[in-house]
Short mmCIF file of C-alpha atoms in Angstrom, two decimals:
data_model
loop_
_atom_site.label_atom_id
_atom_site.label_comp_id
_atom_site.label_asym_id
_atom_site.label_seq_id
_atom_site.Cartn_x
_atom_site.Cartn_y
_atom_site.Cartn_z
CA MET A 283 54.27 80.14 -44.23
CA LEU A 284 53.63 83.24 -46.29
CA TYR A 285 54.60 85.23 -43.22
CA ASP A 286 57.97 83.47 -43.01
CA LEU A 287 58.55 83.91 -46.69
CA VAL A 288 57.54 87.53 -47.17
CA LEU A 289 57.09 89.45 -43.93
CA ALA A 290 59.50 87.90 -41.44
CA PRO A 291 62.71 89.21 -43.02
CA PHE A 292 61.42 92.78 -42.88
CA VAL A 293 59.99 92.45 -39.35
CA GLU A 294 63.17 90.94 -38.01
CA PHE A 295 65.91 92.93 -39.66
CA ASP A 296 66.34 96.68 -39.79
CA PHE A 297 68.70 96.51 -42.79
CA MET A 298 66.04 94.65 -44.79
CA ARG A 299 63.50 97.39 -44.11
CA ARG A 300 66.03 100.02 -45.22
CA ALA A 301 66.79 98.08 -48.37
CA LEU A 302 63.09 97.86 -49.20
CA VAL A 303 62.39 101.54 -48.54
CA GLY A 304 65.43 102.56 -50.59
CA THR A 305 64.49 100.35 -53.52
CA LEU A 306 60.84 101.46 -53.54
CA ALA A 307 61.91 105.12 -53.51
CA LEU A 308 64.36 104.49 -56.33
CA ALA A 309 61.73 102.73 -58.43
CA LEU A 310 59.30 105.60 -57.89
CA GLY A 311 61.69 108.09 -59.49
CA ALA A 312 63.43 105.85 -62.01
CA GLY A 313 60.19 104.46 -63.48
CA PRO A 314 58.90 107.68 -65.10
CA VAL A 315 62.43 108.72 -66.13
CA GLY A 316 62.86 105.37 -67.89
CA VAL A 317 59.53 105.77 -69.71
CA PHE A 318 60.60 109.11 -71.12
CA LEU A 319 64.03 107.78 -72.05
CA MET A 320 62.30 105.02 -74.01
CA LEU A 321 59.77 107.35 -75.66
CA ARG A 322 62.52 109.77 -76.66
CA ARG A 323 64.40 106.84 -78.24
CA MET A 324 67.18 107.32 -75.73
CA SER A 325 66.98 103.85 -74.16
CA LEU A 326 70.74 103.44 -74.38
CA THR A 327 71.43 106.93 -73.06
CA GLY A 328 70.92 105.76 -69.47
CA ASP A 329 73.56 103.11 -69.98
CA ALA A 330 76.04 105.53 -71.51
CA MET A 331 75.35 107.99 -68.70
CA ALA A 332 76.01 105.29 -66.10
CA HIS A 333 79.42 104.67 -67.63
CA ALA A 334 80.08 108.40 -67.51
CA VAL A 335 79.08 108.64 -63.83
CA LEU A 336 81.34 105.77 -62.79
CA PRO A 337 84.70 107.58 -63.21
CA GLY A 338 83.38 110.56 -61.24
CA ALA A 339 82.66 108.27 -58.32
CA ALA A 340 86.06 106.69 -58.73
CA VAL A 341 87.77 110.07 -58.55
CA GLY A 342 85.85 110.86 -55.38
CA TYR A 343 87.13 107.61 -53.95
CA LEU A 344 90.73 108.36 -54.97
CA LEU A 345 90.65 111.74 -53.29
CA TYR A 346 88.69 110.98 -50.12
CA GLY A 347 88.71 107.19 -49.81
CA LEU A 348 85.57 105.20 -49.17
CA TRP A 349 83.43 108.21 -48.23
CA LEU A 350 80.04 108.23 -49.97
CA PRO A 351 79.36 112.00 -50.17
CA ALA A 352 82.60 112.54 -52.10
CA MET A 353 81.83 109.69 -54.47
CA THR A 354 78.24 110.87 -54.95
CA LEU A 355 79.38 114.40 -55.66
CA GLY A 356 82.04 113.16 -58.06
CA GLY A 357 79.49 111.10 -59.96
CA LEU A 358 77.05 114.02 -60.08
CA ILE A 359 79.62 116.49 -61.39
CA VAL A 360 80.94 114.22 -64.13
CA GLY A 361 77.44 113.03 -65.05
CA PHE A 362 76.09 116.59 -65.35
CA ALA A 363 79.14 117.68 -67.33
CA VAL A 364 78.75 114.85 -69.85
CA ALA A 365 74.96 115.30 -70.09
CA LEU A 366 75.11 119.08 -70.55
CA LEU A 367 78.03 118.99 -72.97
CA SER A 368 76.47 116.36 -75.20
CA GLY A 369 73.07 118.11 -75.06
CA LEU A 370 74.66 121.43 -76.02
CA VAL A 371 76.87 119.92 -78.71
CA ALA A 372 73.81 118.27 -80.28
CA ARG A 373 72.00 121.61 -80.41
CA VAL A 374 74.79 123.81 -81.74
CA THR A 375 76.87 121.52 -83.99
CA ALA A 376 76.19 119.00 -86.73
CA LEU A 377 76.60 115.98 -84.42
CA ARG A 378 73.44 114.23 -83.25
CA GLU A 379 72.93 113.70 -79.54
CA ASP A 380 73.70 109.96 -79.51
CA ALA A 381 77.00 110.47 -81.34
CA SER A 382 78.04 113.36 -79.14
CA LEU A 383 77.10 111.46 -75.97
CA ALA A 384 79.11 108.44 -77.11
CA GLY A 385 82.11 110.69 -77.60
CA PHE A 386 81.95 112.28 -74.16
CA TYR A 387 81.14 109.19 -72.12
CA LEU A 388 84.00 107.25 -73.68
CA ILE A 389 86.43 110.04 -72.86
CA SER A 390 85.08 110.10 -69.31
CA LEU A 391 85.31 106.32 -68.95
CA ALA A 392 88.89 106.17 -70.23
CA LEU A 393 89.91 109.00 -67.90
CA GLY A 394 88.27 107.24 -64.99
CA VAL A 395 89.97 103.91 -65.63
CA THR A 396 93.33 105.69 -65.94
CA LEU A 397 92.83 107.49 -62.64
CA VAL A 398 91.73 104.37 -60.80
CA SER A 399 94.71 102.35 -62.03
CA LEU A 400 97.00 104.89 -60.35
CA ARG A 401 95.89 103.40 -57.02
CA GLY A 402 96.74 99.76 -56.35
CA SER A 403 93.97 97.72 -54.72
CA ASN A 404 90.45 98.43 -55.92
CA VAL A 405 88.46 95.78 -54.11
CA ASP A 406 86.59 98.28 -51.92
CA LEU A 407 85.98 100.47 -54.92
CA LEU A 408 84.50 97.61 -56.93
CA HIS A 409 82.28 96.79 -53.98
CA VAL A 410 80.91 100.32 -53.94
CA LEU A 411 80.64 100.67 -57.69
CA PHE A 412 78.46 97.58 -57.80
CA GLY A 413 76.28 98.68 -54.95
CA SER A 414 75.28 97.34 -51.56
CA VAL A 415 71.55 97.70 -51.09
CA LEU A 416 71.72 95.90 -47.73
CA ALA A 417 74.05 98.57 -46.33
CA LEU A 418 71.99 101.71 -46.87
CA ASP A 419 72.48 104.14 -43.97
CA ASP A 420 70.29 107.11 -43.07
CA ALA A 421 72.26 109.50 -45.26
CA ALA A 422 71.90 107.23 -48.28
CA LEU A 423 68.15 106.82 -47.72
CA ILE A 424 67.66 110.56 -47.38
CA LEU A 425 69.66 111.12 -50.56
CA ILE A 426 67.55 108.59 -52.49
CA ALA A 427 64.27 109.97 -51.15
CA GLY A 428 65.41 113.52 -51.91
CA ILE A 429 66.38 112.64 -55.47
CA THR A 430 63.04 110.89 -56.04
CA THR A 431 61.14 113.92 -54.72
CA VAL A 432 63.10 116.31 -56.94
CA THR A 433 62.56 113.99 -59.91
CA LEU A 434 58.79 113.76 -59.52
CA VAL A 435 58.35 117.51 -59.00
CA ALA A 436 60.65 118.40 -61.91
CA LEU A 437 58.97 115.90 -64.24
CA ALA A 438 55.57 117.37 -63.36
CA LEU A 439 56.88 120.84 -64.21
CA ILE A 440 58.45 119.94 -67.57
CA TYR A 441 55.89 117.28 -68.52
CA ARG A 442 54.20 119.28 -71.25
CA PRO A 443 57.27 120.43 -73.21
CA LEU A 444 58.88 117.01 -72.70
CA VAL A 445 55.94 115.19 -74.29
CA LEU A 446 55.55 117.81 -77.00
CA GLU A 447 59.21 117.68 -77.92
CA CYS A 448 58.93 113.93 -78.46
CA VAL A 449 55.84 114.17 -80.66
CA ASP A 450 56.32 117.34 -82.64
CA PRO A 451 59.54 119.27 -81.95
CA THR A 452 58.95 121.74 -84.78
CA PHE A 453 55.60 122.71 -83.31
CA LEU A 454 57.07 123.16 -79.84
CA ALA A 455 59.82 125.38 -81.26
CA SER A 456 57.15 127.46 -83.01
CA VAL A 457 55.18 128.20 -79.83
CA SER A 458 57.75 128.14 -77.06
CA ARG A 459 61.41 128.20 -76.16
CA ALA A 460 60.94 125.61 -73.42
CA GLY A 461 62.21 122.69 -75.54
CA GLY A 462 65.94 123.14 -74.94
CA PRO A 463 65.83 123.83 -71.19
CA SER A 464 63.35 121.03 -70.52
CA HIS A 465 65.57 118.58 -72.38
CA LEU A 466 68.60 119.58 -70.31
CA ILE A 467 66.59 119.34 -67.08
CA PHE A 468 65.51 115.88 -68.14
CA LEU A 469 69.12 114.79 -68.76
CA ALA A 470 70.01 116.13 -65.31
CA LEU A 471 67.22 113.99 -63.83
CA VAL A 472 68.67 110.92 -65.54
CA VAL A 473 72.04 111.61 -63.94
CA LEU A 474 70.47 112.28 -60.52
CA ASN A 475 68.59 108.99 -60.57
CA LEU A 476 71.67 107.04 -61.65
CA VAL A 477 73.69 108.56 -58.84
CA GLY A 478 70.84 107.85 -56.40
CA GLY A 479 70.79 104.27 -57.57
CA PHE A 480 74.51 103.73 -57.46
CA GLN A 481 74.79 103.22 -53.69
CA ALA A 482 72.01 100.67 -53.73
CA LEU A 483 72.56 98.87 -57.02
CA GLY A 484 75.79 100.21 -58.43
CA THR A 485 75.97 102.66 -61.32
CA LEU A 486 75.63 100.06 -64.04
CA LEU A 487 72.76 98.07 -62.54
CA ALA A 488 70.90 101.26 -61.61
CA VAL A 489 70.05 101.59 -65.30
CA GLY A 490 68.16 98.31 -65.01
CA LEU A 491 65.62 99.74 -62.58
CA MET A 492 65.14 102.58 -65.06
CA MET A 493 64.81 100.79 -68.39
CA LEU A 494 63.49 97.27 -67.71
CA PRO A 495 60.20 98.41 -66.09
CA ALA A 496 59.68 100.94 -68.89
CA THR A 497 60.25 98.47 -71.71
CA SER A 498 58.08 95.86 -69.95
CA ALA A 499 55.24 98.36 -69.46
CA ARG A 500 55.36 99.28 -73.16
CA LEU A 501 54.31 95.72 -73.99
CA TRP A 502 51.12 96.06 -71.93
CA THR A 503 49.90 99.55 -72.78
CA SER A 504 50.62 102.24 -75.34
CA GLU A 505 49.09 105.12 -73.43
CA ILE A 506 51.51 107.44 -71.70
CA THR A 507 49.84 107.74 -68.28
CA GLY A 508 49.39 103.98 -68.12
CA LEU A 509 53.03 103.52 -69.11
CA ILE A 510 54.31 105.66 -66.28
CA VAL A 511 52.10 104.07 -63.61
CA LEU A 512 52.77 100.52 -64.80
CA ALA A 513 56.55 101.04 -65.11
CA THR A 514 56.71 102.40 -61.55
CA LEU A 515 54.68 99.48 -60.21
CA ILE A 516 56.85 96.93 -62.03
CA GLY A 517 59.98 98.60 -60.64
CA MET A 518 58.63 98.50 -57.08
CA LEU A 519 57.45 94.91 -57.38
CA SER A 520 60.83 93.83 -58.78
CA GLY A 521 62.50 95.52 -55.81
CA LEU A 522 60.32 93.72 -53.27
CA VAL A 523 60.55 90.30 -54.90
CA GLY A 524 64.26 90.67 -55.64
CA ILE A 525 65.10 91.52 -52.02
CA ILE A 526 63.06 88.58 -50.70
CA ILE A 527 64.65 86.13 -53.14
CA SER A 528 68.10 87.40 -52.29
CA TYR A 529 67.36 87.00 -48.56
CA HIS A 530 66.28 83.39 -48.88
CA THR A 531 68.94 82.31 -51.38
CA SER A 532 71.88 84.42 -50.15
CA LEU A 533 72.42 85.73 -53.67
CA PRO A 534 73.65 89.34 -54.11
CA THR A 535 70.67 91.69 -53.76
CA GLY A 536 71.27 94.26 -56.52
CA PRO A 537 71.56 91.72 -59.33
CA CYS A 538 68.58 89.81 -57.86
CA ILE A 539 66.36 92.89 -58.14
CA ILE A 540 67.41 93.54 -61.72
CA LEU A 541 67.04 89.86 -62.64
CA VAL A 542 63.47 89.90 -61.38
CA ALA A 543 62.84 93.00 -63.49
CA GLY A 544 64.47 91.14 -66.38
CA GLY A 545 62.12 88.21 -65.79
CA VAL A 546 59.14 90.56 -65.97
CA HIS A 547 60.58 91.97 -69.18
CA ILE A 548 60.88 88.57 -70.82
CA ALA A 549 57.41 87.52 -69.64
CA SER A 550 56.05 90.77 -71.11
CA LEU A 551 57.83 90.11 -74.39
CA VAL A 552 55.93 86.85 -74.65
CA PHE A 553 52.56 87.62 -73.05
CA GLY A 554 52.29 91.43 -73.30
CA ARG A 555 48.82 92.42 -74.51
CA ALA A 556 50.14 95.38 -76.53
CA GLY A 557 52.47 93.69 -79.00
CA GLY A 558 53.69 90.57 -77.18
CA LEU A 559 54.83 87.49 -79.09
CA ILE A 560 52.01 85.02 -78.52
CA TRP A 561 49.37 87.47 -79.70
CA ARG A 562 51.09 87.51 -83.04
CA LEU A 563 51.29 83.72 -83.22
CA ILE A 564 47.68 83.00 -82.25
CA PRO A 565 45.45 83.77 -85.23
CA GLN A 566 42.76 86.20 -84.11
CA ARG A 567 39.54 87.01 -85.90
CA HIS A 568 39.37 90.52 -87.25
CA LEU A 569 36.71 92.96 -86.16
CA THR A 570 33.98 94.57 -88.23
CA ALA A 571 35.43 98.09 -88.09
CA MET B 270 68.70 140.19 -113.03
CA SER B 271 65.52 138.23 -113.16
CA ALA B 272 64.99 138.85 -109.45
CA LEU B 273 64.33 142.52 -110.11
CA SER B 274 61.63 141.79 -112.65
CA ALA B 275 59.57 139.93 -110.10
CA ASN B 276 58.68 142.28 -107.31
CA ALA B 277 55.83 142.14 -104.85
CA PRO B 278 52.37 142.45 -106.38
CA SER B 279 51.26 146.05 -106.88
CA SER B 280 47.75 145.21 -105.67
CA THR B 281 49.01 144.82 -102.11
CA THR B 282 48.40 148.32 -100.85
CA ALA B 283 47.59 147.04 -97.34
CA LYS B 284 50.30 147.03 -94.70
CA PRO B 285 52.51 143.97 -95.22
CA VAL B 286 52.48 141.46 -92.39
CA ILE B 287 55.73 139.98 -93.71
CA GLY B 288 58.37 142.13 -95.39
CA PHE B 289 61.38 140.68 -97.18
CA ASP B 290 64.37 143.04 -97.29
CA ASP B 291 66.65 141.57 -99.93
CA VAL B 292 66.70 138.42 -97.84
CA THR B 293 68.95 135.45 -98.60
CA LEU B 294 68.29 132.19 -96.72
CA GLY B 295 70.26 129.00 -96.96
CA TYR B 296 72.36 126.34 -95.38
CA ASP B 297 76.09 126.41 -94.86
CA ARG B 298 76.41 129.63 -96.94
CA HIS B 299 74.72 128.03 -99.99
CA PRO B 300 71.60 130.09 -100.70
CA ALA B 301 68.25 128.32 -101.00
CA VAL B 302 66.33 131.59 -101.31
CA HIS B 303 68.38 134.25 -103.07
CA HIS B 304 67.77 138.03 -102.70
CA LEU B 305 64.03 138.11 -102.15
CA ASN B 306 62.33 141.51 -101.96
CA GLY B 307 58.70 142.31 -101.34
CA GLY B 308 55.96 141.73 -98.85
CA ILE B 309 52.91 139.69 -98.03
CA ALA B 310 49.87 141.82 -97.29
CA ALA B 311 47.86 141.37 -94.12
CA GLY B 312 44.78 139.27 -94.81
CA SER B 313 46.08 137.91 -98.12
CA LEU B 314 45.92 134.29 -99.24
CA THR B 315 49.16 133.37 -100.98
CA ALA B 316 50.45 130.15 -102.50
CA ILE B 317 54.19 129.56 -102.86
CA VAL B 318 54.93 127.27 -105.78
CA GLY B 319 58.09 126.15 -107.52
CA PRO B 320 60.15 123.08 -108.34
CA ASN B 321 61.73 120.89 -105.66
CA GLY B 322 64.72 122.63 -104.12
CA ALA B 323 63.33 126.04 -104.96
CA GLY B 324 63.55 127.22 -101.33
CA LYS B 325 59.84 127.18 -100.51
CA SER B 326 60.11 125.38 -97.18
CA THR B 327 63.27 127.31 -96.38
CA LEU B 328 61.36 130.55 -96.82
CA LEU B 329 58.71 129.43 -94.31
CA LYS B 330 61.42 128.44 -91.85
CA GLY B 331 62.96 131.86 -92.28
CA ILE B 332 59.63 133.55 -91.54
CA MET B 333 59.21 131.34 -88.46
CA GLY B 334 62.63 132.40 -87.21
CA ALA B 335 63.89 128.81 -87.24
CA LEU B 336 66.57 129.79 -89.75
CA ARG B 337 68.66 132.94 -89.55
CA PRO B 338 69.04 134.84 -92.87
CA LEU B 339 72.49 134.67 -94.48
CA ASP B 340 71.94 138.21 -95.68
CA GLY B 341 69.20 140.84 -95.59
CA GLY B 342 66.26 140.49 -93.23
CA ILE B 343 62.62 139.57 -92.71
CA ARG B 344 60.31 142.07 -90.99
CA LEU B 345 57.25 140.77 -89.20
CA GLY B 346 54.15 142.90 -88.75
CA CYS B 347 52.86 140.65 -85.97
CA ARG B 348 54.31 139.04 -82.89
CA ARG B 349 56.01 135.70 -83.46
CA ALA B 350 53.59 134.15 -80.97
CA ASN B 351 50.81 135.03 -83.42
CA ILE B 352 52.18 132.80 -86.15
CA ALA B 353 50.94 129.24 -86.59
CA TYR B 354 53.16 126.89 -88.58
CA LEU B 355 52.24 123.50 -90.03
CA PRO B 356 55.48 121.70 -90.97
CA GLN B 357 55.70 118.87 -93.49
CA ALA B 358 54.10 115.70 -92.20
CA MET B 359 57.32 113.74 -91.68
CA ASP B 360 58.43 115.92 -88.75
CA ILE B 361 55.95 114.26 -86.39
CA ASP B 362 56.66 111.06 -84.44
CA ARG B 363 53.48 109.13 -85.16
CA SER B 364 54.48 106.25 -82.88
CA PHE B 365 54.35 108.41 -79.75
CA PRO B 366 51.47 107.27 -77.51
CA ILE B 367 49.46 110.49 -77.41
CA THR B 368 45.73 110.84 -78.04
CA VAL B 369 44.14 112.95 -80.76
CA PHE B 370 42.55 115.09 -78.06
CA ASP B 371 45.93 115.88 -76.46
CA LEU B 372 47.56 116.56 -79.83
CA VAL B 373 44.85 119.04 -80.76
CA ALA B 374 44.88 120.54 -77.25
CA MET B 375 48.46 121.70 -77.88
CA GLY B 376 46.95 124.36 -80.10
CA LEU B 377 45.93 126.11 -76.88
CA TRP B 378 49.58 126.55 -75.87
CA ARG B 379 49.33 130.33 -76.05
CA GLN B 380 46.49 130.30 -73.51
CA ALA B 381 47.58 127.41 -71.34
CA GLY B 382 51.37 127.71 -71.63
CA LEU B 383 53.62 125.37 -69.69
CA PHE B 384 51.43 124.79 -66.67
CA GLY B 385 47.94 126.16 -67.33
CA GLY B 386 45.04 123.76 -67.04
CA ILE B 387 42.51 122.81 -69.72
CA GLY B 388 39.15 123.95 -68.34
CA ARG B 389 35.61 123.30 -69.48
CA ALA B 390 35.63 126.19 -71.98
CA GLN B 391 38.87 124.94 -73.57
CA ARG B 392 37.53 121.40 -73.62
CA ARG B 393 34.53 122.62 -75.59
CA ALA B 394 36.80 124.56 -77.95
CA ILE B 395 38.77 121.38 -78.62
CA GLU B 396 35.58 119.40 -79.28
CA GLU B 397 34.42 122.10 -81.69
CA ALA B 398 37.74 122.15 -83.52
CA LEU B 399 37.59 118.37 -83.91
CA ALA B 400 34.01 118.63 -85.17
CA ALA B 401 35.04 121.32 -87.67
CA VAL B 402 37.57 118.98 -89.27
CA GLY B 403 35.23 115.98 -89.13
CA LEU B 404 37.05 114.06 -86.40
CA SER B 405 34.35 113.92 -83.72
CA GLY B 406 34.60 110.63 -81.88
CA PHE B 407 38.35 110.32 -82.44
CA GLU B 408 39.29 112.01 -79.15
CA ARG B 409 40.59 108.88 -77.38
CA ARG B 410 42.37 107.36 -80.38
CA THR B 411 46.17 107.53 -80.36
CA ILE B 412 47.73 109.35 -83.30
CA GLY B 413 49.45 106.16 -84.51
CA THR B 414 46.03 104.73 -85.48
CA LEU B 415 45.10 107.65 -87.77
CA SER B 416 45.39 107.54 -91.54
CA GLY B 417 47.41 110.23 -93.30
CA GLY B 418 44.30 112.25 -94.11
CA GLN B 419 42.92 111.97 -90.57
CA MET B 420 46.27 113.07 -89.14
CA GLN B 421 46.24 116.14 -91.38
CA ARG B 422 42.67 116.90 -90.23
CA ALA B 423 43.85 116.68 -86.61
CA LEU B 424 46.71 119.09 -87.33
CA PHE B 425 44.28 121.53 -88.94
CA ALA B 426 42.13 121.30 -85.80
CA ARG B 427 45.21 122.29 -83.81
CA LEU B 428 45.77 125.23 -86.18
CA LEU B 429 42.14 126.29 -85.60
CA LEU B 430 42.77 126.46 -81.86
CA GLN B 431 45.98 128.40 -82.28
CA ASP B 432 43.86 131.33 -83.42
CA ALA B 433 46.86 132.88 -85.20
CA GLU B 434 47.06 136.06 -87.28
CA LEU B 435 49.49 134.52 -89.72
CA ILE B 436 49.23 130.86 -90.77
CA LEU B 437 52.07 129.12 -92.62
CA LEU B 438 51.34 125.76 -94.24
CA ASP B 439 54.15 123.62 -95.68
CA GLU B 440 52.75 121.22 -98.30
CA PRO B 441 49.52 120.67 -96.36
CA PHE B 442 47.79 118.62 -99.09
CA THR B 443 50.61 116.34 -100.21
CA ALA B 444 49.45 112.69 -100.22
CA ILE B 445 45.96 113.74 -99.11
CA ASP B 446 42.84 112.55 -100.98
CA ALA B 447 40.51 114.90 -102.87
CA LYS B 448 37.69 114.89 -100.30
CA THR B 449 40.01 115.73 -97.39
CA THR B 450 41.76 118.41 -99.47
CA LEU B 451 38.40 120.02 -100.28
CA ASP B 452 37.37 120.02 -96.60
CA LEU B 453 40.68 121.51 -95.50
CA ILE B 454 40.62 124.14 -98.28
CA ASP B 455 37.25 125.21 -96.85
CA LEU B 456 39.01 125.84 -93.55
CA VAL B 457 41.71 127.85 -95.32
CA HIS B 458 39.02 130.00 -96.96
CA ARG B 459 37.32 130.42 -93.59
CA TRP B 460 40.62 131.79 -92.21
CA HIS B 461 40.85 134.07 -95.23
CA ARG B 462 37.34 135.43 -94.55
CA GLU B 463 38.36 136.00 -90.92
CA LYS B 464 41.10 138.35 -92.30
CA ARG B 465 43.94 136.07 -91.25
CA THR B 466 47.00 135.91 -93.50
CA VAL B 467 47.61 132.47 -94.98
CA VAL B 468 50.76 131.40 -96.84
CA ALA B 469 50.88 127.84 -98.18
CA VAL B 470 53.58 125.91 -100.03
CA LEU B 471 51.82 123.85 -102.70
CA HIS B 472 52.58 121.62 -105.67
CA ASP B 473 49.12 121.15 -107.18
CA LEU B 474 48.88 124.04 -109.65
CA ASP B 475 45.21 123.34 -110.48
CA LEU B 476 44.41 123.66 -106.79
CA VAL B 477 46.37 126.92 -106.60
CA ARG B 478 44.45 128.32 -109.60
CA ARG B 479 41.12 127.37 -108.03
CA ALA B 480 41.71 128.35 -104.41
CA PHE B 481 44.53 130.87 -104.03
CA PRO B 482 44.18 134.45 -105.31
CA GLU B 483 47.91 135.29 -105.06
CA THR B 484 50.99 133.27 -105.94
CA LEU B 485 54.72 133.58 -105.50
CA LEU B 486 56.58 131.45 -108.03
CA LEU B 487 59.95 130.71 -106.50
CA ALA B 488 62.99 129.05 -108.03
CA ARG B 489 65.64 130.03 -105.53
CA GLU B 490 65.02 133.56 -106.81
CA PRO B 491 61.51 134.92 -107.27
CA VAL B 492 60.34 134.23 -110.85
CA ALA B 493 56.95 135.92 -110.66
CA TRP B 494 54.76 137.24 -107.89
CA GLY B 495 51.22 138.56 -108.03
CA ALA B 496 47.70 137.55 -109.03
CA THR B 497 47.65 133.79 -109.59
CA GLN B 498 46.33 133.89 -113.17
CA ASP B 499 49.21 136.24 -114.17
CA VAL B 500 51.89 134.20 -112.42
CA LEU B 501 51.03 130.66 -113.43
CA ILE B 502 51.59 131.03 -117.16
CA ALA B 503 53.61 128.57 -119.25
CA ASP B 504 56.46 131.02 -119.84
CA ASN B 505 57.03 131.62 -116.10
CA LEU B 506 56.82 127.93 -115.24
CA LEU B 507 59.38 127.06 -117.89
CA ARG B 508 61.71 129.78 -116.59
CA ALA B 509 61.32 128.44 -113.02
CA ARG B 510 62.29 124.94 -114.14
CA ARG B 511 65.41 126.24 -115.88
CA MET B 512 66.54 128.36 -112.92
CA ILE B 513 67.16 125.50 -110.51
CA GLU B 514 70.83 124.78 -111.07
CA SER B 515 72.49 121.79 -109.47
CA HIS B 516 74.34 122.18 -106.19
CA ASP B 517 77.80 123.64 -106.77
CA PRO B 518 80.23 122.98 -103.89
CA ASP B 519 82.70 125.48 -105.34
CA ALA B 520 80.21 128.29 -105.92
CA ALA B 521 81.83 131.72 -105.92
CA TYR B 522 80.91 134.49 -103.48
CA CYS B 523 77.78 136.43 -104.39
CA GLU B 524 78.66 140.01 -105.34
CA ARG B 525 75.13 141.34 -104.85
CA THR B 526 75.06 142.64 -101.30
CA ALA B 527 71.93 143.57 -99.39
CA ALA B 528 71.21 147.28 -99.36
#
C-alpha cells in the first residue's frame, strides 16, 4: 500500500526519478538563500527578481526558439543586470535598494512583454515560463545540480560578512570592505537559483521553493543554523510530497509542490513553536526567571 | 572667528593620533562640522560634548572614514584597522537571530577575518571578555532577548576583543542605568591605563567632569577644547547653545577655504 503510494512511481518511471532529484537539488540551494532573503528583509526581492528574469528568458526564446540554453542565458543576463544595477544604485545614490529594484524590474518586465508580443503565438513560451518538472533532461539536471553546488560553496565563503551585514552593517564597514561584494554575490546567487528553478517550476513559482520553507522555518526556530537546516528540509519534503500528490491526482506538478510548501507554511503559522498563533491564544503560566 | 579661539589643548605635547587639518564635514554640502583644527593626542581620554546637531557623531564618522570631508582633511596616526567604533545603538538589528557569543566573537575579525576559525584560545578570550562586562552565562542567548544595558555590555565586550589603539564611542551611555554606566566607565578607564586613545560622544556633563580629563565642546565649530574643568564652564556652554543655527537651505558659499 505504502509502496504503491510512495515508491512505485519512482521505481517505475524514469521521469519521476528525474523530477525528484531535480526538486531535491533545487530545495538544497534555494532553502539557505531564502533564509537569508528573509533575514535581510528582502522577502519580496526574490519575487521582483523572478519578474526581472522572465523577460530575459522570453528574449532567448524569441531569438532561438524553444531552446533551453538560450532561455537560461537570457534569464541569467537580465537577472544579473537588474540585481547588480539595483545593488549599485542603492549604494551610490539616495534611493534605497527596494525602490531601485522596483524601478529596474518593472522596466525589464515591460520590455519583456513588449518583445514577446512581437511574436504571435506564445503557448509554448507560457509552457516553459511556468515550468515542466516532469520533463527535466540531463542538461537541465546538471544545470540545477551545478547551480546548487555553486550556491552552497559561495554561501559558505560569504557567510560571515553576510550575517554581519544583517546584524550590524556599521561594524562590518568599520572592520572590513567585504560588505558590498558579499551583498552583490548574494544577489547573484538569488538570480542563479531562480534561473535554476525556472525549468522545473517556472520563474514565478521558483520563488515559492525559496521563500515558503524559510518563512515556515522561522515559526519553529529563531536560531540561524536551525533556520537553514529546517528550511532546506521543508523544501525537500514539499518537493517529494508535491510530486507524489501530482502523480496520483494528475494535477500540474510545479504548483503541487508549491502548494504543499504553502500548506506547511499555514500549518506553521498556526502551530509553530516560535511565535505561532495557538501559542498566543492558549494562556501559559509564566516562569520564575 | 570663534573657531580660531578654540584650538587644540596646549597640554597635548604627545604625537597626535588624529589630526584635523581645517576639516569640514557634512551632508550634501551643508557643513555639520565646520573648519576644525587641532589634534587628539595618543593615549588621551577625550569627551566630545555639544548640543544636538552639533556634528559630534559626524566627526566620529569622519574619523572612521565613513564620510569624506567636504574640505580639509583628517590625518590618522594609526592604521584604520586599529580603530574600534561603537555606533549609536539604533544601528543594530536586534531581531536578527544571532547569539551573544557570536556577536562578541565578531570583535576578533582582525584575527579571524573572513574565513579564519575560532580556536580554543579565541574561545577563552571571548569568555573572558564576557566575564569582564558581567555577561557570563549569556553566551547562548540571542541578542533580541537582552535588555538595553545588557546589549551595551555585549558591545563593550566586542570592543575589548578588538584590541584597538583608538576607540571611538558614539553616545555609549545613552539610556543606560547608573550601575551599567559605572561598570562600563571602568572599562574605559582600563583602556586609558593601557595607553589606548579613547574618544567618546557624551551628553551627561556630570559624567564628563568625573571621568574624562579632556573635552572638546563642539557646536558645528569648536567652542572650546582642552582640560575638562576649563572647557565646561557656563560661558562656553551658553555660547555653544547659541551657535547652533537652524538649517538654511539657501546658505551662501563659505569663503573660508582650507589652507
